[in-house]
mmCIF file of N, CA and C in Angstrom:
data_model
loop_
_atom_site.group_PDB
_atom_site.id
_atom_site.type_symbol
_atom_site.label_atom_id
_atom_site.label_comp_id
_atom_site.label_asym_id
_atom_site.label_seq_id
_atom_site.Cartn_x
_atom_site.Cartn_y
_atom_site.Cartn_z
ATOM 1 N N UNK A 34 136.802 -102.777 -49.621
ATOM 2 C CA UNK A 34 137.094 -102.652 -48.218
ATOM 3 C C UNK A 34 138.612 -102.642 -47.995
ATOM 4 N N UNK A 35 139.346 -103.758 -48.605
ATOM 5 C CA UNK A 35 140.891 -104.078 -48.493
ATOM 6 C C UNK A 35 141.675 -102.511 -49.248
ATOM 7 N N UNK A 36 141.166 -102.038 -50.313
ATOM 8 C CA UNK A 36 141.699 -101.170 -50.674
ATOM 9 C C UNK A 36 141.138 -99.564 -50.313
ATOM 10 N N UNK A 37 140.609 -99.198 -49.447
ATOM 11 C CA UNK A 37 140.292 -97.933 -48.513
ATOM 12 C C UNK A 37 141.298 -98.763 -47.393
ATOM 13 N N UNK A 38 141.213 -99.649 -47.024
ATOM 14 C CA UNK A 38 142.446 -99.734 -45.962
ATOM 15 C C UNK A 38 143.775 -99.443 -46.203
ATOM 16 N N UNK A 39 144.215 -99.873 -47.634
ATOM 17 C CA UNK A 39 145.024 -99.535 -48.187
ATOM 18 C C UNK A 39 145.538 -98.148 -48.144
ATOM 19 N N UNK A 40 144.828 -97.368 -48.713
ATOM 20 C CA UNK A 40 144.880 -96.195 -49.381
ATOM 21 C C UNK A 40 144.752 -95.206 -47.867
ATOM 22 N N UNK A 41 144.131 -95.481 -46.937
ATOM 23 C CA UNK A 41 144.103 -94.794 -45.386
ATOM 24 C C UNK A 41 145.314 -95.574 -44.668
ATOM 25 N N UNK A 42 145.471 -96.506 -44.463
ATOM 26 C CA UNK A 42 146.358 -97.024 -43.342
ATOM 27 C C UNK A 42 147.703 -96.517 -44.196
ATOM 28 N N UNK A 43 148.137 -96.849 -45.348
ATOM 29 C CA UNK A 43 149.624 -97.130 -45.923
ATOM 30 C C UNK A 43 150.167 -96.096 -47.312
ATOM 31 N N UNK A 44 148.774 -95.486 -47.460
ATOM 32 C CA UNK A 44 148.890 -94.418 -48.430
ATOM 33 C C UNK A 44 148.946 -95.159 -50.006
ATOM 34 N N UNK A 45 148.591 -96.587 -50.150
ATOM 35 C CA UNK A 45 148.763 -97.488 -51.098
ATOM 36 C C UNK A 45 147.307 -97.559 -52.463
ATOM 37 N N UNK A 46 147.760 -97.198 -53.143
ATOM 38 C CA UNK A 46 146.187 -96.893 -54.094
ATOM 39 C C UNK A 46 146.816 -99.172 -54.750
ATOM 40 N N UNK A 47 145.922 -99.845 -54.274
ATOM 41 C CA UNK A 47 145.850 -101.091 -55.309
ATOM 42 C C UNK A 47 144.264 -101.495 -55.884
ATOM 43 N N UNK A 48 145.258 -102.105 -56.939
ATOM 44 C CA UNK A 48 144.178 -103.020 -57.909
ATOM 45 C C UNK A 48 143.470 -101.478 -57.933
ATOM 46 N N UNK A 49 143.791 -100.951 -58.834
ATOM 47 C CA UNK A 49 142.937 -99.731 -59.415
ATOM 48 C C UNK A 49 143.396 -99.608 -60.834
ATOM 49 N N UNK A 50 142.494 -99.465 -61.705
ATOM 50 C CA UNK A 50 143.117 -99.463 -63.377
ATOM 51 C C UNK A 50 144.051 -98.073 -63.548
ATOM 52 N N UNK A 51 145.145 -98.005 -64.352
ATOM 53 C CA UNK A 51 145.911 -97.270 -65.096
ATOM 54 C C UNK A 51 145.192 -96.495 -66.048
ATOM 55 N N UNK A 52 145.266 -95.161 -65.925
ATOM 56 C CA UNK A 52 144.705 -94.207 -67.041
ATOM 57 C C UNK A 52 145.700 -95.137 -68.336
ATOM 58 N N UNK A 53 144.923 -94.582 -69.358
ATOM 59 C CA UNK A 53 145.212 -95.472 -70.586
ATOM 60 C C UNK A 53 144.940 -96.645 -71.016
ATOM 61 N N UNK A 54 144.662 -97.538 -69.931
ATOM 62 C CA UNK A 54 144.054 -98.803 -69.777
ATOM 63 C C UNK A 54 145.369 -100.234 -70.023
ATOM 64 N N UNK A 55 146.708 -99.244 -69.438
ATOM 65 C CA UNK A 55 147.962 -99.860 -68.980
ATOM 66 C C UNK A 55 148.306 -100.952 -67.940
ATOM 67 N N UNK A 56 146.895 -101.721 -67.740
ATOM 68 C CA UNK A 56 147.059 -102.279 -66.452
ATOM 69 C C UNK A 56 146.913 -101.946 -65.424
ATOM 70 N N UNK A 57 147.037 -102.402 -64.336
ATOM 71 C CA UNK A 57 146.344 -101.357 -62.724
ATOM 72 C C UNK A 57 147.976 -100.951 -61.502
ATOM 73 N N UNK A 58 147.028 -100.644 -60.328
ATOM 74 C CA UNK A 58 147.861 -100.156 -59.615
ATOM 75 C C UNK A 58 148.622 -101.435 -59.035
ATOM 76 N N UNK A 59 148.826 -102.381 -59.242
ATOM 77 C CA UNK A 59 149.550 -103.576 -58.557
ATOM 78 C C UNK A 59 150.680 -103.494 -59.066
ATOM 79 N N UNK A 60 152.105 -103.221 -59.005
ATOM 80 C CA UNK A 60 153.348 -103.612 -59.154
ATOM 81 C C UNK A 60 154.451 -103.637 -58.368
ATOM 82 N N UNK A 61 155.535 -104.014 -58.582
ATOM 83 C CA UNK A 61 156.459 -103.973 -57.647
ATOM 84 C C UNK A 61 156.777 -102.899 -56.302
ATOM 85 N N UNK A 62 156.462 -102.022 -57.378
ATOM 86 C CA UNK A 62 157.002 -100.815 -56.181
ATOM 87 C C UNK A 62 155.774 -100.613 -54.732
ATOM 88 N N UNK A 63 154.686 -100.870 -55.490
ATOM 89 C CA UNK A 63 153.334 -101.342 -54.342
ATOM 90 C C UNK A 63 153.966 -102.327 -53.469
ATOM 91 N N UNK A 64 154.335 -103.151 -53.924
ATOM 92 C CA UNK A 64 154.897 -104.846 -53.178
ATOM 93 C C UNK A 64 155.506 -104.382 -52.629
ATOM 94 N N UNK A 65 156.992 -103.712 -52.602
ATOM 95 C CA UNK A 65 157.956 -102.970 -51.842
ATOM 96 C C UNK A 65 157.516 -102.560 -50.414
ATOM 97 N N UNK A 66 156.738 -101.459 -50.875
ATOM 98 C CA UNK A 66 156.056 -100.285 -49.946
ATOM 99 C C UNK A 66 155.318 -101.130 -48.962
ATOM 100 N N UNK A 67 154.362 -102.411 -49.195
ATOM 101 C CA UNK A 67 153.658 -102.463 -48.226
ATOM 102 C C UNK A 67 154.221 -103.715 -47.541
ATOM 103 N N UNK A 68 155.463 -104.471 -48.086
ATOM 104 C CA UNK A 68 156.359 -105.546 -47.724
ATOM 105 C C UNK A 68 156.867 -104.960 -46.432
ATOM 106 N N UNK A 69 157.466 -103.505 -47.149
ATOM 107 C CA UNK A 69 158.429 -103.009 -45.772
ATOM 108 C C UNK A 69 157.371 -102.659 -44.646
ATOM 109 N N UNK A 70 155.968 -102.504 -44.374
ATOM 110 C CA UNK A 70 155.353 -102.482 -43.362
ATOM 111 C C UNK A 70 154.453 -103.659 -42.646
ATOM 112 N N UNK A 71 154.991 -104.679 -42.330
ATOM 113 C CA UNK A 71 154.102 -105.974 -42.459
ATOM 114 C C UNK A 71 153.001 -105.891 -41.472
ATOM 115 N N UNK A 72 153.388 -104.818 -40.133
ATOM 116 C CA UNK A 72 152.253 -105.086 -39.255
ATOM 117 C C UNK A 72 150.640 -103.907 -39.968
ATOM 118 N N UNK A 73 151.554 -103.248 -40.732
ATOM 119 C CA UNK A 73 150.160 -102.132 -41.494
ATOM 120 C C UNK A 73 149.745 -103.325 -42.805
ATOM 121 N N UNK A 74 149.908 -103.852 -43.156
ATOM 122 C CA UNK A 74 150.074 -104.857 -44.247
ATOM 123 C C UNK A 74 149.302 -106.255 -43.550
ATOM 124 N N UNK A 75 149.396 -106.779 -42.494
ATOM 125 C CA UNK A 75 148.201 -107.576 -42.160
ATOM 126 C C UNK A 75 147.260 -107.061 -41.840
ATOM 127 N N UNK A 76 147.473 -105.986 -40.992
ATOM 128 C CA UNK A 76 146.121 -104.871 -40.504
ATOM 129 C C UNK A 76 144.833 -104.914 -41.416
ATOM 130 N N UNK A 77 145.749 -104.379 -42.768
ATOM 131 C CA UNK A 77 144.849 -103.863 -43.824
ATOM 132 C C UNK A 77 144.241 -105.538 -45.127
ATOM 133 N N UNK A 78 145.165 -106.048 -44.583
ATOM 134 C CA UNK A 78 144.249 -107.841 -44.981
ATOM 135 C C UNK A 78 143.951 -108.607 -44.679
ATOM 136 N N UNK A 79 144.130 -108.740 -43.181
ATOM 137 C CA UNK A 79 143.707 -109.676 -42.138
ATOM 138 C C UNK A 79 144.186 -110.712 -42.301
ATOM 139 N N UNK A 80 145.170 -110.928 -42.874
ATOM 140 C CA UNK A 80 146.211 -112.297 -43.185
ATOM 141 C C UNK A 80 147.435 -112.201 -41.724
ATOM 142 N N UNK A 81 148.091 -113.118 -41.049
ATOM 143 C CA UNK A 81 148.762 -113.460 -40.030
ATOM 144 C C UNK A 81 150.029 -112.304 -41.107
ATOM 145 N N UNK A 82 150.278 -111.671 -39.418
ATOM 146 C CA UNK A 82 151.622 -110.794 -39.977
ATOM 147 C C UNK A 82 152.887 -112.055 -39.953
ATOM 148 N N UNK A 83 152.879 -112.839 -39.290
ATOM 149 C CA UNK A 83 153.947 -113.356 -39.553
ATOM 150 C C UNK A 83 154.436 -114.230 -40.905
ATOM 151 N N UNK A 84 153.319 -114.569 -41.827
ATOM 152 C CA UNK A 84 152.966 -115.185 -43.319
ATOM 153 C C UNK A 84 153.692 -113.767 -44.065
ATOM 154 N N UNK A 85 153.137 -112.845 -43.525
ATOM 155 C CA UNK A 85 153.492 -111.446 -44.482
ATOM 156 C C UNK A 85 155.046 -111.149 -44.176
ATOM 157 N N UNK A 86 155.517 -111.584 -43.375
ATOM 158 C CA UNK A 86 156.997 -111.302 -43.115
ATOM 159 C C UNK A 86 157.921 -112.687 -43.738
ATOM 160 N N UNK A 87 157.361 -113.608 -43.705
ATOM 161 C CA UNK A 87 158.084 -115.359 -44.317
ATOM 162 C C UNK A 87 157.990 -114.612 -45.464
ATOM 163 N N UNK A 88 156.694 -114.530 -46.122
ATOM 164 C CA UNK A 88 156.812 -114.475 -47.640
ATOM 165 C C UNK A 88 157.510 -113.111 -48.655
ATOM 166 N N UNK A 89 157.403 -112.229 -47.502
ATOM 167 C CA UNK A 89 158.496 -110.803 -47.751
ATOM 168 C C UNK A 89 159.810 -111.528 -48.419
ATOM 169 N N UNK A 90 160.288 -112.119 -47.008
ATOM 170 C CA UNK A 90 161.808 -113.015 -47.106
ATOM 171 C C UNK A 90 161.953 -113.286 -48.538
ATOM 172 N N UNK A 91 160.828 -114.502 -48.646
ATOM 173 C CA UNK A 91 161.269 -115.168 -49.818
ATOM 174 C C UNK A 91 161.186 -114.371 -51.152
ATOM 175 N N UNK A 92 160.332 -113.296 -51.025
ATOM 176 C CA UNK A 92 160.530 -112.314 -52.718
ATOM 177 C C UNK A 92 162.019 -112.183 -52.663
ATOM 178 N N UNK A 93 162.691 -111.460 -51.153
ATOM 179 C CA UNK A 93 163.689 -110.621 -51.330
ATOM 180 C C UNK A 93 164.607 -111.574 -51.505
ATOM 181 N N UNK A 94 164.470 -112.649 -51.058
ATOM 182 C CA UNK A 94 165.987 -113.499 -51.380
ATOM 183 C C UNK A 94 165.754 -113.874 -53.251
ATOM 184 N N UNK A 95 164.360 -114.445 -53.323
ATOM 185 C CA UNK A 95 164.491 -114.594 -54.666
ATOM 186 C C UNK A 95 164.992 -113.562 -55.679
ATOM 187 N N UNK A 96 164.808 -112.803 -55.477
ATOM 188 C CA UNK A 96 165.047 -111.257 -56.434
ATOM 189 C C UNK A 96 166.447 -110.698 -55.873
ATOM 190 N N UNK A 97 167.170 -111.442 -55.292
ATOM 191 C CA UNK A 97 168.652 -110.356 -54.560
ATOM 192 C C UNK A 97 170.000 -110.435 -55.600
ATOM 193 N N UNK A 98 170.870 -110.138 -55.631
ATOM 194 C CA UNK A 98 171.913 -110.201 -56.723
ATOM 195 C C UNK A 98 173.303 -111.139 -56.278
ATOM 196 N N UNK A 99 172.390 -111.746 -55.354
ATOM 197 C CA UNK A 99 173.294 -112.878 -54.150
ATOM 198 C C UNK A 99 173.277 -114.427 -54.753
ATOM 199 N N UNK A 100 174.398 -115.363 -54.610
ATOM 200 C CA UNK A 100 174.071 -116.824 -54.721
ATOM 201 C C UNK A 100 173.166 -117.217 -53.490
ATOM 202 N N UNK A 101 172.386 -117.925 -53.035
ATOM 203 C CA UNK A 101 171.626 -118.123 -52.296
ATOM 204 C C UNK A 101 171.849 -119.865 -51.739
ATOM 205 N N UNK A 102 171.898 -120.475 -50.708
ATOM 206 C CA UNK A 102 172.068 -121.130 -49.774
ATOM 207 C C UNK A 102 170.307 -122.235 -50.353
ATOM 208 N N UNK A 103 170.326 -123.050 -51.477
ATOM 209 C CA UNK A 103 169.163 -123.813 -51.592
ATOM 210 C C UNK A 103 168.540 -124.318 -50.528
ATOM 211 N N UNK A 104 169.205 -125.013 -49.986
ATOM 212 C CA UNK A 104 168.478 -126.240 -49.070
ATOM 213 C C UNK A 104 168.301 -124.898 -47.965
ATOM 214 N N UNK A 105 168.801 -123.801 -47.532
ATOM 215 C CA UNK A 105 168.389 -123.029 -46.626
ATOM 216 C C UNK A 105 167.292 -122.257 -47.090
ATOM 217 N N UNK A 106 167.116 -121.572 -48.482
ATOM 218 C CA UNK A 106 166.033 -121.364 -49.492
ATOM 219 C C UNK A 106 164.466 -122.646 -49.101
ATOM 220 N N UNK A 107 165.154 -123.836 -49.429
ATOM 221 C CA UNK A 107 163.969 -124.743 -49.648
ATOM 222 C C UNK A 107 163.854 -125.177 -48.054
ATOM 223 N N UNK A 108 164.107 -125.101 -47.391
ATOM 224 C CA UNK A 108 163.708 -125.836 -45.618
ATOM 225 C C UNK A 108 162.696 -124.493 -45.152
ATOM 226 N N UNK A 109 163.070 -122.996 -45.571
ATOM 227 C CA UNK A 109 162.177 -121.433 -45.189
ATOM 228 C C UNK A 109 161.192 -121.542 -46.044
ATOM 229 N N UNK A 110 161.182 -122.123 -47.465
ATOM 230 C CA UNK A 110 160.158 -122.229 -47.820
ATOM 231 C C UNK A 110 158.734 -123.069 -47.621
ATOM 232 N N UNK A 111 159.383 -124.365 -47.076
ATOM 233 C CA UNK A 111 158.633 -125.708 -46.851
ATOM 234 C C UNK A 111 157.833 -125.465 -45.780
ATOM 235 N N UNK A 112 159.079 -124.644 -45.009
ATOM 236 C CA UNK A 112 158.526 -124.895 -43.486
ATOM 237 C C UNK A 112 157.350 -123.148 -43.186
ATOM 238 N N UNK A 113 157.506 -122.210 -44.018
ATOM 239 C CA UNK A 113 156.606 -121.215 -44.434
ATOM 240 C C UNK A 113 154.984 -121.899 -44.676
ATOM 241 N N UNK A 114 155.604 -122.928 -45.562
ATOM 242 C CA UNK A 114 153.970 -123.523 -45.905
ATOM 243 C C UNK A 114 153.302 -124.376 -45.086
ATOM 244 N N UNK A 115 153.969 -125.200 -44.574
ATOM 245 C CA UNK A 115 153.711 -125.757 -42.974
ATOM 246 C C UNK A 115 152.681 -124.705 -41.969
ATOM 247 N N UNK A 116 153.315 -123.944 -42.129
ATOM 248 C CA UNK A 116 152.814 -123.082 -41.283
ATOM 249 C C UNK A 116 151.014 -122.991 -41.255
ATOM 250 N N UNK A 117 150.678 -122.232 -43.077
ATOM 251 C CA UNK A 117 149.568 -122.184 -43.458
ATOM 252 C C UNK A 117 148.823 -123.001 -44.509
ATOM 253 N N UNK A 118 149.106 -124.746 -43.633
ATOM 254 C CA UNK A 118 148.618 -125.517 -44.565
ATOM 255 C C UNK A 118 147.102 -125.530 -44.203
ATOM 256 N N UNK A 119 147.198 -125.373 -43.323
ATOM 257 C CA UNK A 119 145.380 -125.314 -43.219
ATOM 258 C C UNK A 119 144.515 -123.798 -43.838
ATOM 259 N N UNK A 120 145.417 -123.101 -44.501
ATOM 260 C CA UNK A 120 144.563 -122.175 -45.102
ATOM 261 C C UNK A 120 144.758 -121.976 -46.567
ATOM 262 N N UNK A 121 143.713 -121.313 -46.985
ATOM 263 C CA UNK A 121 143.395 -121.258 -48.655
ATOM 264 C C UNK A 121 145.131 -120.220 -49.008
ATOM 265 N N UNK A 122 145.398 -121.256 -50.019
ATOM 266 C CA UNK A 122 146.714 -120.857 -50.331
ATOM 267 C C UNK A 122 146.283 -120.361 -51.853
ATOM 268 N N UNK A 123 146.687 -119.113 -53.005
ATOM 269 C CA UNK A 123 146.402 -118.904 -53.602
ATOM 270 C C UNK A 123 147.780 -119.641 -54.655
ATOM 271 N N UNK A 124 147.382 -119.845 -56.192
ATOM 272 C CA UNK A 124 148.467 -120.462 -56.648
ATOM 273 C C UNK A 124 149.727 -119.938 -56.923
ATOM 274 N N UNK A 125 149.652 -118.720 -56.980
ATOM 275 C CA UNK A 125 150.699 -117.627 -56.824
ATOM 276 C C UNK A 125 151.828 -117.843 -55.619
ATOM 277 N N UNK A 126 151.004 -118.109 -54.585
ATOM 278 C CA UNK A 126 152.081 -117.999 -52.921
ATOM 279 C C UNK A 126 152.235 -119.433 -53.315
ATOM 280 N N UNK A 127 151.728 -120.489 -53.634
ATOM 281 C CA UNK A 127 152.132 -122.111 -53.762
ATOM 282 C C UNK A 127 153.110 -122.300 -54.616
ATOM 283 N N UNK A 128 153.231 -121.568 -55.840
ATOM 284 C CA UNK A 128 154.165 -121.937 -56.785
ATOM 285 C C UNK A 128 155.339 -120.801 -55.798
ATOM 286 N N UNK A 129 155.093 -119.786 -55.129
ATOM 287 C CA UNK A 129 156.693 -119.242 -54.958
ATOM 288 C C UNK A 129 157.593 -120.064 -53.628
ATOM 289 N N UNK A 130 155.957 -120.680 -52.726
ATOM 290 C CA UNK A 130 156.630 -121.223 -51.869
ATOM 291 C C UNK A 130 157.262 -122.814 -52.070
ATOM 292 N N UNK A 131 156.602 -123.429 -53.268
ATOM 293 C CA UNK A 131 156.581 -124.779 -53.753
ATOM 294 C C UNK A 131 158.043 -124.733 -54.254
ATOM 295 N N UNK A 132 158.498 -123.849 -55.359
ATOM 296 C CA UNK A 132 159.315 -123.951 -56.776
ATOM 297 C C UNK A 132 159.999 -122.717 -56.576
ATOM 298 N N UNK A 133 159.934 -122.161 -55.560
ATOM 299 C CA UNK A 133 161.337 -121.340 -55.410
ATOM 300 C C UNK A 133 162.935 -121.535 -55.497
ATOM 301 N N UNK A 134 163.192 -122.651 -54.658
ATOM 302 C CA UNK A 134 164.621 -123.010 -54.079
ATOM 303 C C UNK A 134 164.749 -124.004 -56.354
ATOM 304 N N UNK A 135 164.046 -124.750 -57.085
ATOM 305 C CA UNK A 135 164.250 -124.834 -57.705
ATOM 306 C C UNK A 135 164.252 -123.969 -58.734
ATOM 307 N N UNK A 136 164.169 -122.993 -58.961
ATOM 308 C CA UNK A 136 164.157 -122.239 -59.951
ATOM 309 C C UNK A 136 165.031 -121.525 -59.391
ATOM 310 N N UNK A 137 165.923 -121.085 -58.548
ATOM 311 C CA UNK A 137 166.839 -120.287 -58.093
ATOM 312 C C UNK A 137 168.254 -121.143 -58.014
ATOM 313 N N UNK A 138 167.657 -122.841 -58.025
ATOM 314 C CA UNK A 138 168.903 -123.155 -58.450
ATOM 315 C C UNK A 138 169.096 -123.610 -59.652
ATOM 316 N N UNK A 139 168.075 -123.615 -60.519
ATOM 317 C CA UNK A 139 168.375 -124.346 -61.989
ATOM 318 C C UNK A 139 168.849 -122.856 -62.676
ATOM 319 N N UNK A 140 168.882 -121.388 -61.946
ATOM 320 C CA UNK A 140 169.488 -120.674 -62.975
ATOM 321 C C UNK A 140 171.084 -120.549 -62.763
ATOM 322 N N UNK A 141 172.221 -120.046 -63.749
ATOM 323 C CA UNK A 141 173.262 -119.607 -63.951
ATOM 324 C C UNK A 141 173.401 -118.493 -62.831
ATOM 325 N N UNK A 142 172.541 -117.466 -63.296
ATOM 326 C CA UNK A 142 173.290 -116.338 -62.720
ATOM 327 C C UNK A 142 171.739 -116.067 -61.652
ATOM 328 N N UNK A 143 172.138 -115.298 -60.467
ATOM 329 C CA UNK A 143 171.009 -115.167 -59.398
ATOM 330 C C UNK A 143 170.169 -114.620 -60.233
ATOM 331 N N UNK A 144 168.939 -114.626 -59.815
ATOM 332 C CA UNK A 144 167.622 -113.960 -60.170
ATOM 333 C C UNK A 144 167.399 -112.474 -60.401
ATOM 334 N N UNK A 145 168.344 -111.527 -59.360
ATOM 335 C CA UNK A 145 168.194 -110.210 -59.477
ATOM 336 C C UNK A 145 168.768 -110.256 -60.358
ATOM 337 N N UNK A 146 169.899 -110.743 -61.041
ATOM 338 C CA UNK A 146 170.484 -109.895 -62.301
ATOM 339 C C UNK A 146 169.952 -110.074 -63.339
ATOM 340 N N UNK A 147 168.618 -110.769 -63.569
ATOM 341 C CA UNK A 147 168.618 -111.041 -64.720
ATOM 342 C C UNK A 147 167.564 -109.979 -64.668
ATOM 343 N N UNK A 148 166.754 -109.583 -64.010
ATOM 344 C CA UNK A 148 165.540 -108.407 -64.396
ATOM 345 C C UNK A 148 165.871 -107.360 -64.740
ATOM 346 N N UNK A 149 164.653 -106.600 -64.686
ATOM 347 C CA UNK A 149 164.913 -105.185 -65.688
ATOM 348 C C UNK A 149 165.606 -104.043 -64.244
ATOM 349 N N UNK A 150 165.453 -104.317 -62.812
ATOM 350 C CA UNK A 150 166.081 -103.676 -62.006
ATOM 351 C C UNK A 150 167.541 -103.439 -61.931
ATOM 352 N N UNK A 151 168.048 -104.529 -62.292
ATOM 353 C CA UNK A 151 169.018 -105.180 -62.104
ATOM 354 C C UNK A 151 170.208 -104.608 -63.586
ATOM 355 N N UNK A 152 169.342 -104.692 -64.340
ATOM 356 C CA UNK A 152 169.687 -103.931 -65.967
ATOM 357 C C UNK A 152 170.085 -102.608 -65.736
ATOM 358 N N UNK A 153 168.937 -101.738 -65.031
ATOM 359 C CA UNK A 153 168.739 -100.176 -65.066
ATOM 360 C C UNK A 153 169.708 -99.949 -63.983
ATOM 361 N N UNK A 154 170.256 -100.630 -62.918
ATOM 362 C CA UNK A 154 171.195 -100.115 -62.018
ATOM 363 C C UNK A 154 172.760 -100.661 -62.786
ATOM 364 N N UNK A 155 172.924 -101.037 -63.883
ATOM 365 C CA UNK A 155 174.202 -101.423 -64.532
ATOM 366 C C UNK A 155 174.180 -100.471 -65.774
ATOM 367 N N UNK A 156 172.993 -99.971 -66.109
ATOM 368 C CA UNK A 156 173.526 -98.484 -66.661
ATOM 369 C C UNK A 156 173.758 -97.081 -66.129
ATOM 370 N N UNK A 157 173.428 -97.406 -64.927
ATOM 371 C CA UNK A 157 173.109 -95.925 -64.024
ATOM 372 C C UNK A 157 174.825 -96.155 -63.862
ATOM 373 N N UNK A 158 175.436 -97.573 -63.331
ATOM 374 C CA UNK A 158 176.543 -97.586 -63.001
ATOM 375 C C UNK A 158 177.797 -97.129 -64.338
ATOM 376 N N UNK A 159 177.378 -98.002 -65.399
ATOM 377 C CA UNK A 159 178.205 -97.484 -66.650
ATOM 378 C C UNK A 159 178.037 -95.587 -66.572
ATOM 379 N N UNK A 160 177.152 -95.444 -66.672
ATOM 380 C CA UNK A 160 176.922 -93.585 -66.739
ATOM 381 C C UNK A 160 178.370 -92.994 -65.786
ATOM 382 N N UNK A 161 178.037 -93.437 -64.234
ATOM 383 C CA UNK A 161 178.540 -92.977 -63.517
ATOM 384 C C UNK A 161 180.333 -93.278 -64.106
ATOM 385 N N UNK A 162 180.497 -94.168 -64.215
ATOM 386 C CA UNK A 162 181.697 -94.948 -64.475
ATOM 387 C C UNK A 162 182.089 -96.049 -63.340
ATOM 388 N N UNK A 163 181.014 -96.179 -62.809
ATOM 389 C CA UNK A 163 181.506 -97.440 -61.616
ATOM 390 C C UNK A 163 181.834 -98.501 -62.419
ATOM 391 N N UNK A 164 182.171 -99.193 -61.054
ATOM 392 C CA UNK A 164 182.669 -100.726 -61.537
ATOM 393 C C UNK A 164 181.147 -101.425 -61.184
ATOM 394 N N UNK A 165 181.046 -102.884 -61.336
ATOM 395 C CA UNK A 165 179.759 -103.540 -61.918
ATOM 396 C C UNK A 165 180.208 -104.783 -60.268
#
C-alpha cells in the first residue's frame, strides 16, 4: 500500500529488490528525494509531517561538513522525541534521536567528511583543481 503511494504520489520505487540481488530500492538518494517533500512524504505514510521534517533536520545536520552546536544538536533531538513519546518509535529513529549529539561529538572531524559523499566531492574537486 505504502509503496504504490510511493511510486504514484513521489515517483519513489522503495523497498523493492535490486536486479542482481544487490540489495533493494532503499538508499540515500530515496531518503533525499522524499526528505525534500515532507508534506508528500507523510501523505504517503501517514506519519505526522512535522516528525518527517524534525527528523529530516537531524540526518542533514548529522551528515553536513559543518562543526555542529551539541547541546543545540542534543536539546532538537530530545525535544523531537518528546514530541512522539507516545508512539511506536522504531530502533533506528531512537538510536538517531537518542545518540546523535554524542556521536557527532565524540568524532574529530564532522560526519560528512568522513563518508563516501564527502570523498567523491574531494576528487571531483582535485580533478577540477579546486581548493578543498
Amino acid at each position: 500500500m505504502f509503496k504504490e503511494a510511493f511510486r504514484t504520489r513521489m515517483g519513489l520505487r522503495v523497498d523493492e529488490p535490486r536486479a542482481g540481488g544487490s540489495g533493494n530500492s532503499n538508499d540515500g538518494n530515496t531518503a533525499r528525494r522524499a526528505f525534500r517533500s515532507p508534506a508528500e512524504f507523510a501523505a504517503c505514510t501517514g506519519v505526522d509531517q512535522e516528525l518527517i521534517d524534525r527528523v529530516g533536520t537531524v540526518l542533514q545536520a548529522v551528515s553536513c561538513l559543518h562543526r555542529l552546536d551539541i547541546d543545540a544538536l542534543s536539546a532538537y533531538c530530545r525535544r523531537t522525541a518528546e514530541l512522539y513519546v507516545e508512539r511506536y518509535v522504531s530502533t533506528t529513529l531512537h538510536k538517531l534521536l537518542s545518540h546523535s549529539a554524542a556521536v557527532v561529538e565524540s568524532c574529530h572531524l564532522p560526519i560528512g567528511m568522513i563518508g563516501a559523499q564527502s570523498a567523491a566531492v574531494g576528487v571531483n574537486q582535485f580533478r577540477t583543481g579546486q581548493s578543498l
